[in-house]
PDB file of C-alpha atoms in Angstrom:
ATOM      1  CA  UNK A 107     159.772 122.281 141.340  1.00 43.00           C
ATOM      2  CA  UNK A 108     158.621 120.984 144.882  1.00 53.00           C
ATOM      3  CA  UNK A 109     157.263 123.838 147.368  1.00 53.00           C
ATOM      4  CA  UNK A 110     159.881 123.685 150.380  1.00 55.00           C
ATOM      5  CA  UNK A 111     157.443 123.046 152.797  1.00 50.00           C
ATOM      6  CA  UNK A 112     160.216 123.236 155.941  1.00 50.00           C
ATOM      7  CA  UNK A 113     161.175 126.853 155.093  1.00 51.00           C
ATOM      8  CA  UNK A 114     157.309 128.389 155.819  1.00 52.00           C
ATOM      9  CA  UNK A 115     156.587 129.273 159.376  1.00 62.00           C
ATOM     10  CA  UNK A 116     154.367 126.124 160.471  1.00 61.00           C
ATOM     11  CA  UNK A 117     150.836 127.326 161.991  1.00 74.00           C
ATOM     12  CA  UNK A 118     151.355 126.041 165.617  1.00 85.00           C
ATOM     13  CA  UNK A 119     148.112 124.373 165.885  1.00 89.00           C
ATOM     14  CA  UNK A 120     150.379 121.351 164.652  1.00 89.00           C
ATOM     15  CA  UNK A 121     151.231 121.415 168.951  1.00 88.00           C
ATOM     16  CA  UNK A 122     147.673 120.048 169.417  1.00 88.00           C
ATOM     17  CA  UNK A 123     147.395 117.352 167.478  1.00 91.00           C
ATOM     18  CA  UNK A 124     147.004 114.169 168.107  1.00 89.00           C
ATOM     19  CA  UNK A 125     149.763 112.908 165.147  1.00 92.00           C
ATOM     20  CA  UNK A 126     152.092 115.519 166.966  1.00 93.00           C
ATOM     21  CA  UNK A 127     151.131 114.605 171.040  1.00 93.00           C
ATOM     22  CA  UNK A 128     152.097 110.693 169.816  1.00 94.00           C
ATOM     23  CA  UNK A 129     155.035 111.756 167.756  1.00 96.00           C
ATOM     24  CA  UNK A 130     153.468 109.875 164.827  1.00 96.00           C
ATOM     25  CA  UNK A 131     153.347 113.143 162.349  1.00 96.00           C
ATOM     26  CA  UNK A 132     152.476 111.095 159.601  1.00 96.00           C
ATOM     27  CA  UNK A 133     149.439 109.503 162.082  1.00 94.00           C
ATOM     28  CA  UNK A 134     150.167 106.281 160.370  1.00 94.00           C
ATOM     29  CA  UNK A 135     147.599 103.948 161.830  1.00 89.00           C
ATOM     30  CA  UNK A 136     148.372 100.640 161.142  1.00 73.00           C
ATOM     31  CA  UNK A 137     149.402  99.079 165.055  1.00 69.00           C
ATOM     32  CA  UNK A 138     150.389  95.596 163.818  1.00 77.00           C
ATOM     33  CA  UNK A 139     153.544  96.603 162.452  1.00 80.00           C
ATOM     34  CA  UNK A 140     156.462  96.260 164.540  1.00 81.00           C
ATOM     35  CA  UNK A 141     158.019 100.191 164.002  1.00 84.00           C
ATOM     36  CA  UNK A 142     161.074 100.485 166.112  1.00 86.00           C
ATOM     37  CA  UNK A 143     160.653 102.923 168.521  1.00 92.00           C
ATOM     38  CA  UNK A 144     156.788 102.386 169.273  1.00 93.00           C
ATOM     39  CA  UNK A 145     155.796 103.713 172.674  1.00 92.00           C
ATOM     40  CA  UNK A 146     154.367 100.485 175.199  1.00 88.00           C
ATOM     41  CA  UNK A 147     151.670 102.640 176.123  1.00 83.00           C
ATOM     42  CA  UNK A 148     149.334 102.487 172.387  1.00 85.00           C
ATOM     43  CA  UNK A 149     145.813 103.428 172.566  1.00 80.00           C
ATOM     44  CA  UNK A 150     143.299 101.285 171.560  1.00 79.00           C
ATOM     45  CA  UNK A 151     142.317 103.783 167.953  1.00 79.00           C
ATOM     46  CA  UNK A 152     143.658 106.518 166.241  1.00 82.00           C
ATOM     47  CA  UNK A 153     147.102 106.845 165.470  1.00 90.00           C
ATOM     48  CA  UNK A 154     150.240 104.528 166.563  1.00 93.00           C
ATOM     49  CA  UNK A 155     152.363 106.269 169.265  1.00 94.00           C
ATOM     50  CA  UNK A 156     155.758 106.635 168.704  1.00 95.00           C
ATOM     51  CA  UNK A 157     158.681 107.370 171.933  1.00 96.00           C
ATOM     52  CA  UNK A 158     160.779 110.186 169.891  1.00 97.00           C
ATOM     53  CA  UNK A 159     159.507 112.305 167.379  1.00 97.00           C
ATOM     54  CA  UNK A 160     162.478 111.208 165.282  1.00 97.00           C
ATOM     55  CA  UNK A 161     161.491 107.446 165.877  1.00 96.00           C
ATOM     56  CA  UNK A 162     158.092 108.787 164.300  1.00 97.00           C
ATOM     57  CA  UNK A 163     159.518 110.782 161.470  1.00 98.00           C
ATOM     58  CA  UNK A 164     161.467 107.436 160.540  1.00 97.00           C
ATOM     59  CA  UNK A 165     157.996 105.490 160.200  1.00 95.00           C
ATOM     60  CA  UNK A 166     157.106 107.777 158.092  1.00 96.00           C
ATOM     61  CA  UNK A 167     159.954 107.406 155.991  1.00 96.00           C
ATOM     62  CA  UNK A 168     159.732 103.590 155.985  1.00 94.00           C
ATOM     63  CA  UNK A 169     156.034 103.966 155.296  1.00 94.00           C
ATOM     64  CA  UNK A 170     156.975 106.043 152.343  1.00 95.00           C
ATOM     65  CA  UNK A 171     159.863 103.459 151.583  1.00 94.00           C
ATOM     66  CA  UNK A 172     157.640 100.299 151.317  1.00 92.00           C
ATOM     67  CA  UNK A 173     154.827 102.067 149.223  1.00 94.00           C
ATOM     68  CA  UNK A 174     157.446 103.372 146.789  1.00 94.00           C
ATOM     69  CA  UNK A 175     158.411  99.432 146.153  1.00 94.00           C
ATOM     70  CA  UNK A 176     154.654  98.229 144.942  1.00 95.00           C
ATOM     71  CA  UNK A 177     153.395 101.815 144.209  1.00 96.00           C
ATOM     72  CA  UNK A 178     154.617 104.491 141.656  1.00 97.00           C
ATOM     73  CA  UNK A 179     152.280 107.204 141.494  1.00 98.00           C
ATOM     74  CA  UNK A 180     150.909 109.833 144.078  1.00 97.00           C
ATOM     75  CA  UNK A 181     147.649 108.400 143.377  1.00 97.00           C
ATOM     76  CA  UNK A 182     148.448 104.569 143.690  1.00 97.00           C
ATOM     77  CA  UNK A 183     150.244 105.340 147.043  1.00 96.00           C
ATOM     78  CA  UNK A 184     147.956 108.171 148.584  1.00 96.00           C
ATOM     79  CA  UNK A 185     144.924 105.813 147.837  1.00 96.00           C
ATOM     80  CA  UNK A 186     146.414 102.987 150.141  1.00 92.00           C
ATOM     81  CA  UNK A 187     147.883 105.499 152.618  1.00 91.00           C
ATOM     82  CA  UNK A 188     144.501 107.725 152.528  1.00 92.00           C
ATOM     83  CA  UNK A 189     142.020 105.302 152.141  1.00 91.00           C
ATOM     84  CA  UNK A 190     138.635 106.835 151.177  1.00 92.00           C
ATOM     85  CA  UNK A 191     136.852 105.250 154.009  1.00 90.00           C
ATOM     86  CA  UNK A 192     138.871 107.550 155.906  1.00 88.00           C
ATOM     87  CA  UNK A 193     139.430 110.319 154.251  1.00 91.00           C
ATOM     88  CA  UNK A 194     139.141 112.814 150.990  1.00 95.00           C
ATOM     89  CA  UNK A 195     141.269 110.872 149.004  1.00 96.00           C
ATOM     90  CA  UNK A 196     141.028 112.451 145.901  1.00 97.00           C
ATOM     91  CA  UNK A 197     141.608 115.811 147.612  1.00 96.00           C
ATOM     92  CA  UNK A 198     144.518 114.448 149.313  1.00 96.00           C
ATOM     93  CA  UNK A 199     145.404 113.438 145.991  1.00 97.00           C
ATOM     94  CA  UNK A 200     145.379 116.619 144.270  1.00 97.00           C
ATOM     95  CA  UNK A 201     147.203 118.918 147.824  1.00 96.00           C
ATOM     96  CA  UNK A 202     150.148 116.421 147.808  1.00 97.00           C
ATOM     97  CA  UNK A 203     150.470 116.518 143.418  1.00 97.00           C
ATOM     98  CA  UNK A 204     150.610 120.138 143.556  1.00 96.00           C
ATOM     99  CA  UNK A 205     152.697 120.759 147.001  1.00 95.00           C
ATOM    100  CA  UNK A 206     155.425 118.353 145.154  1.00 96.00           C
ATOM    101  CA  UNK A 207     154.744 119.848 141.782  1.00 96.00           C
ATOM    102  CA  UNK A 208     154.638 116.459 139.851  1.00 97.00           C
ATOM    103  CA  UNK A 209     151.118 114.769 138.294  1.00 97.00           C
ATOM    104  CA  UNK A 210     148.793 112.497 140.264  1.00 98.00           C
ATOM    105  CA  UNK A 211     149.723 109.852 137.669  1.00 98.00           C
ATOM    106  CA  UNK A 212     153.370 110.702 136.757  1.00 98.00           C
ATOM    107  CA  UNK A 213     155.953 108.121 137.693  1.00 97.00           C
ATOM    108  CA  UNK A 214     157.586 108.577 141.121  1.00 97.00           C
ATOM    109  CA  UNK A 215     161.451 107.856 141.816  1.00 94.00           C
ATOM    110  CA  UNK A 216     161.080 107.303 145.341  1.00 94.00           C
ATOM    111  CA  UNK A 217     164.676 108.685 145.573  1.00 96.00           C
ATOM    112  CA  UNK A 218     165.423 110.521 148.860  1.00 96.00           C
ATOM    113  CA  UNK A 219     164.316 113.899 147.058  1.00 97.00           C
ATOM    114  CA  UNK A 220     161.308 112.748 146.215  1.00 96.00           C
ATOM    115  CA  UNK A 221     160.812 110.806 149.575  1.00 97.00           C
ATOM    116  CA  UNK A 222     161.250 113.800 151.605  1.00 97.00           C
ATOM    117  CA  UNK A 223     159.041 116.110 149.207  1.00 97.00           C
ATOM    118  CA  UNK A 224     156.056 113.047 150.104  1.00 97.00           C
ATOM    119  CA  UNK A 225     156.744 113.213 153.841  1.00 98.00           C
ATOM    120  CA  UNK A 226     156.686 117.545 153.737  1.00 97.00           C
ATOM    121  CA  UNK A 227     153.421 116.954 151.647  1.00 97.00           C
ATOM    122  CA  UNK A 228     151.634 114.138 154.508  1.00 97.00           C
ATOM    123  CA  UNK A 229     152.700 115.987 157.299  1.00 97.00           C
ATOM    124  CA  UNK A 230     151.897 119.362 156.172  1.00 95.00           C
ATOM    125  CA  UNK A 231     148.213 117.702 155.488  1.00 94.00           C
ATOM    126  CA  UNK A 232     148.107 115.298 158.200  1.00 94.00           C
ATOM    127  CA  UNK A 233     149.077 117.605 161.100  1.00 92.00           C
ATOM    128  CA  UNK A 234     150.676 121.089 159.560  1.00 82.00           C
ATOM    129  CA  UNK A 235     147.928 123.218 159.231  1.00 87.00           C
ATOM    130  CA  UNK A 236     149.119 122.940 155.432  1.00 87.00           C
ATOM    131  CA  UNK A 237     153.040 123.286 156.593  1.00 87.00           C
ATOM    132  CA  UNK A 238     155.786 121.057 157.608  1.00 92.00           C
ATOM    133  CA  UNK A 239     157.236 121.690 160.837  1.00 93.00           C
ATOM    134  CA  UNK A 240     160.226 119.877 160.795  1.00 95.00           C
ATOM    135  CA  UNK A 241     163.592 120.804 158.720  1.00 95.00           C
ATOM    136  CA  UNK A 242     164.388 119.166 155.292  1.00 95.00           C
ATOM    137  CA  UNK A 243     167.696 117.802 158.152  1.00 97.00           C
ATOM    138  CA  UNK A 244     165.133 116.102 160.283  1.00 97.00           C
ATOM    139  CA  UNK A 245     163.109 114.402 157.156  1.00 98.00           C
ATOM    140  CA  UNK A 246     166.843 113.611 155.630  1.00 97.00           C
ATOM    141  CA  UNK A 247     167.897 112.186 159.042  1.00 97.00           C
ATOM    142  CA  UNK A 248     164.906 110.026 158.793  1.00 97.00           C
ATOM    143  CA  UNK A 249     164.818 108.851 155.470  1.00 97.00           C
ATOM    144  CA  UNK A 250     168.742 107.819 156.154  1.00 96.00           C
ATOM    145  CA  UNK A 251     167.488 105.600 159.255  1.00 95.00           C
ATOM    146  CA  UNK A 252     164.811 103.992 157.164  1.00 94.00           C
ATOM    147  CA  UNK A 253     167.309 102.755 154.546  1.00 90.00           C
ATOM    148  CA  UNK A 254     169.815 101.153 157.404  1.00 85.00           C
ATOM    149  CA  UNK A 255     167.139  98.833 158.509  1.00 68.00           C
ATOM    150  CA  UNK A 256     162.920  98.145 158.083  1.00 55.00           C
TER     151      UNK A 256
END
């Protein structure tokens, strides 16, 4: 069964990120999609800025929504959300497999369980200092918004 990521006290480095100071906790990257909620004032690198933090937890979700519809493995989605040009993607790999408790390989449902266990799993590695900060609520809330519109 999936670690529950939400109910360990998050290390508050997490504050001082730069994920976390954009409200982009997933620090998704990609700046030519049209997220709702984007903040007019992007920087030119690094991760997409986001107004609310909930506007950036919803990215996430969407981000995790559209993968699960051409990807169906940890490994097939991590490799395209974790490229290796940018970052230990085998490692990544291997942290999100056993923080979720399935196989690198093993087919994914991409139902709202396992969507929310994926989002606990990036944010705890992308800004959590190997937690998630936000509630298994918040990641629901999100996940709910990404399914009422892309």
């Amino acid at each position: 069964m999936a670690q529950n990521l939400a109910a360990a006290k998050p290390d508050e480095r997490y504050l001082q990120t730069i994920g976390y100071k954009r409200n982009n906790p997933g620090n998704l990257m990609v700046q030519t999609i049209a997220y709702s909620g984007k903040s007019n004032d992007q920087a030119k690198d690094g991760p997409v800025a986001f107004i609310t933090m909930a506007k950036g937890l919803r990215a996430l979700a969407m981000d995790v929504k559209m993968k699960g519809r051409t990807y169906s493995t940890i490994t097939e989605v991590l490799t395209k959300y974790a490229p290796s040009s940018e970052n230990d993607t085998k490692g990544y790999i291997a942290y999100v497999s056993k923080k979720i408790g399935k196989g690198a390989t093993d087919k994914l449902t991409f139902d709202d369980k396992t969507n929310i266990a994926l989002m606990q799993a990036i944010i705890a590695m992308e800004i959590g200092y190997g937690t998630c900060p936000f509630t298994e609520t918040e990641l629901q809330t999100a996940v709910t918004a990404a399914k009422v519109s892309e």
